[in-house]
Amino acid sequence: QVQVKESGGGSVQAGGSLKLSCEVSIDTLSGNCLGWFRQAPGSEREAVASLYTGGGSAYYAESVKGRYTISQGNAKNAVFLQMNSLKPEDTAMYYCAADLLCPNLPPLGTWNPVYWGQGTQVTVSS
């Protein structure tokens, strides 16, 4: 049973920063797709960022490019999301997601991960 666990959400004022962390209970350390989605109340789920643990590939939603950075932990079963210059519209529940042994990283708009965390709330006040 693969488990996905997020941490690091919280409340911050506009312009501030937060870093989300996610740990995935996997034995395969390479060739996995890891990423973050978010969903605000009344809105559809949005893919935010993803990376390929085999190296090289990463995708970002246009709405977060230049402000968010996705990175992989040294243990390769962890993924982080550094969020800078936060805006009130970034307020949402953020979910970590994973696919194991994915052959490549699908574009954000077409990625449907198998494994999901419970989510961590990010609230940005103006």
CSV table of C-alpha atoms in Angstrom, one decimal:
chain,number,residue,atom,x,y,z
A,1,GLN,CA,0.0,0.0,0.0
A,2,VAL,CA,1.6,3.3,-1.1
A,3,GLN,CA,1.1,6.1,1.3
A,4,VAL,CA,1.5,9.8,0.5
A,5,LYS,CA,1.8,12.3,3.3
A,6,GLU,CA,1.9,16.1,3.0
A,7,SER,CA,3.0,18.6,5.5
A,8,GLY,CA,3.9,22.3,5.7
A,9,GLY,CA,0.7,24.1,4.9
A,10,GLY,CA,-0.5,27.1,6.9
A,11,SER,CA,-1.5,30.7,6.8
A,12,VAL,CA,0.6,33.5,5.4
A,13,GLN,CA,0.1,37.1,4.2
A,14,ALA,CA,0.3,38.0,0.6
A,15,GLY,CA,3.9,38.2,-0.6
A,16,GLY,CA,5.0,35.6,1.9
A,17,SER,CA,6.4,32.1,1.4
A,18,LEU,CA,5.6,28.6,2.4
A,19,LYS,CA,7.3,25.2,1.7
A,20,LEU,CA,5.2,22.1,1.4
A,21,SER,CA,6.8,18.7,1.9
A,22,CYS,CA,5.6,15.3,0.8
A,23,GLU,CA,6.9,11.8,1.5
A,24,VAL,CA,5.8,8.8,-0.5
A,25,SER,CA,6.3,5.3,0.9
A,26,ILE,CA,8.0,3.7,-2.2
A,27,ASP,CA,10.8,1.3,-2.7
A,28,THR,CA,11.5,2.3,-6.2
A,29,LEU,CA,13.7,5.4,-6.0
A,30,SER,CA,13.8,6.3,-9.7
A,31,GLY,CA,11.4,6.6,-12.6
A,32,ASN,CA,8.5,7.9,-10.6
A,33,CYS,CA,6.3,10.9,-11.3
A,34,LEU,CA,5.6,13.2,-8.3
A,35,GLY,CA,3.7,16.4,-8.1
A,36,TRP,CA,1.3,18.8,-6.5
A,37,PHE,CA,-2.3,19.7,-7.2
A,38,ARG,CA,-4.6,22.2,-5.5
A,39,GLN,CA,-8.3,22.8,-5.1
A,40,ALA,CA,-10.0,25.9,-3.9
A,41,PRO,CA,-13.6,25.8,-2.6
A,42,GLY,CA,-16.0,25.9,-5.6
A,43,SER,CA,-13.2,25.3,-8.1
A,44,GLU,CA,-11.9,22.4,-10.0
A,45,ARG,CA,-8.7,20.6,-9.0
A,46,GLU,CA,-5.7,22.2,-10.7
A,47,ALA,CA,-2.3,20.6,-11.4
A,48,VAL,CA,0.4,22.9,-10.0
A,49,ALA,CA,3.7,21.3,-10.6
A,50,SER,CA,5.3,17.9,-11.3
A,51,LEU,CA,8.6,16.3,-11.7
A,52,TYR,CA,10.2,13.1,-12.9
A,53,THR,CA,12.5,11.4,-10.3
A,54,GLY,CA,14.5,9.9,-13.2
A,55,GLY,CA,15.8,13.4,-13.7
A,56,GLY,CA,15.3,16.4,-16.0
A,57,SER,CA,11.6,16.9,-16.4
A,58,ALA,CA,9.4,19.3,-14.5
A,59,TYR,CA,6.2,21.1,-15.3
A,60,TYR,CA,4.5,24.1,-13.8
A,61,ALA,CA,1.1,25.7,-14.2
A,62,GLU,CA,1.3,29.1,-15.8
A,63,SER,CA,-0.3,30.6,-12.7
A,64,VAL,CA,2.7,29.6,-10.5
A,65,LYS,CA,5.6,29.8,-12.9
A,66,GLY,CA,8.4,31.9,-11.5
A,67,ARG,CA,6.9,31.8,-8.0
A,68,TYR,CA,6.8,28.1,-7.2
A,69,THR,CA,9.7,25.6,-7.3
A,70,ILE,CA,9.2,21.8,-7.2
A,71,SER,CA,12.2,19.8,-6.0
A,72,GLN,CA,13.1,16.3,-5.1
A,73,GLY,CA,14.5,15.2,-1.8
A,74,ASN,CA,17.9,13.4,-1.5
A,75,ALA,CA,16.1,10.2,-0.6
A,76,LYS,CA,14.1,10.6,-3.9
A,77,ASN,CA,10.9,9.5,-2.2
A,78,ALA,CA,10.3,13.1,-1.0
A,79,VAL,CA,9.1,16.0,-3.0
A,80,PHE,CA,8.9,19.7,-2.0
A,81,LEU,CA,7.0,22.7,-3.2
A,82,GLN,CA,8.6,26.1,-2.4
A,83,MET,CA,6.0,28.7,-2.8
A,84,ASN,CA,7.1,32.4,-2.9
A,85,SER,CA,5.3,35.6,-3.6
A,86,LEU,CA,2.1,34.0,-2.5
A,87,LYS,CA,-1.2,35.6,-3.6
A,88,PRO,CA,-4.7,35.3,-2.1
A,89,GLU,CA,-5.7,33.3,-5.1
A,90,ASP,CA,-3.2,30.6,-4.2
A,91,THR,CA,-5.4,29.8,-1.2
A,92,ALA,CA,-6.4,26.1,-1.6
A,93,MET,CA,-6.0,22.6,-0.3
A,94,TYR,CA,-2.8,21.3,-1.8
A,95,TYR,CA,-2.4,17.6,-2.5
A,96,CYS,CA,0.7,15.6,-3.2
A,97,ALA,CA,0.3,12.9,-5.9
A,98,ALA,CA,2.4,10.1,-7.3
A,99,ASP,CA,2.7,7.6,-10.0
A,100,LEU,CA,5.3,4.8,-9.7
A,101,LEU,CA,7.5,3.6,-12.4
A,102,CYS,CA,6.0,6.0,-14.9
A,103,PRO,CA,8.0,5.9,-18.2
A,104,ASN,CA,7.9,9.7,-18.6
A,105,LEU,CA,6.4,12.8,-17.1
A,106,PRO,CA,3.0,13.6,-18.7
A,107,PRO,CA,2.1,17.2,-19.3
A,108,LEU,CA,0.3,18.7,-16.4
A,109,GLY,CA,-3.0,18.8,-18.1
A,110,THR,CA,-3.0,15.1,-18.9
A,111,TRP,CA,-1.6,13.7,-15.7
A,112,ASN,CA,-3.9,11.5,-13.6
A,113,PRO,CA,-1.9,10.2,-10.7
A,114,VAL,CA,-2.8,7.0,-9.0
A,115,TYR,CA,-1.7,7.8,-5.4
A,116,TRP,CA,-2.9,10.9,-3.5
A,117,GLY,CA,-2.3,12.4,-0.1
A,118,GLN,CA,-4.9,13.8,2.2
A,119,GLY,CA,-4.0,17.4,1.5
A,120,THR,CA,-2.6,20.3,3.4
A,121,GLN,CA,-4.4,23.7,3.6
A,122,VAL,CA,-2.7,26.9,2.4
A,123,THR,CA,-4.3,30.2,3.2
A,124,VAL,CA,-3.0,33.5,1.9
A,125,SER,CA,-4.5,36.7,3.3
A,126,SER,CA,-4.4,40.0,1.6
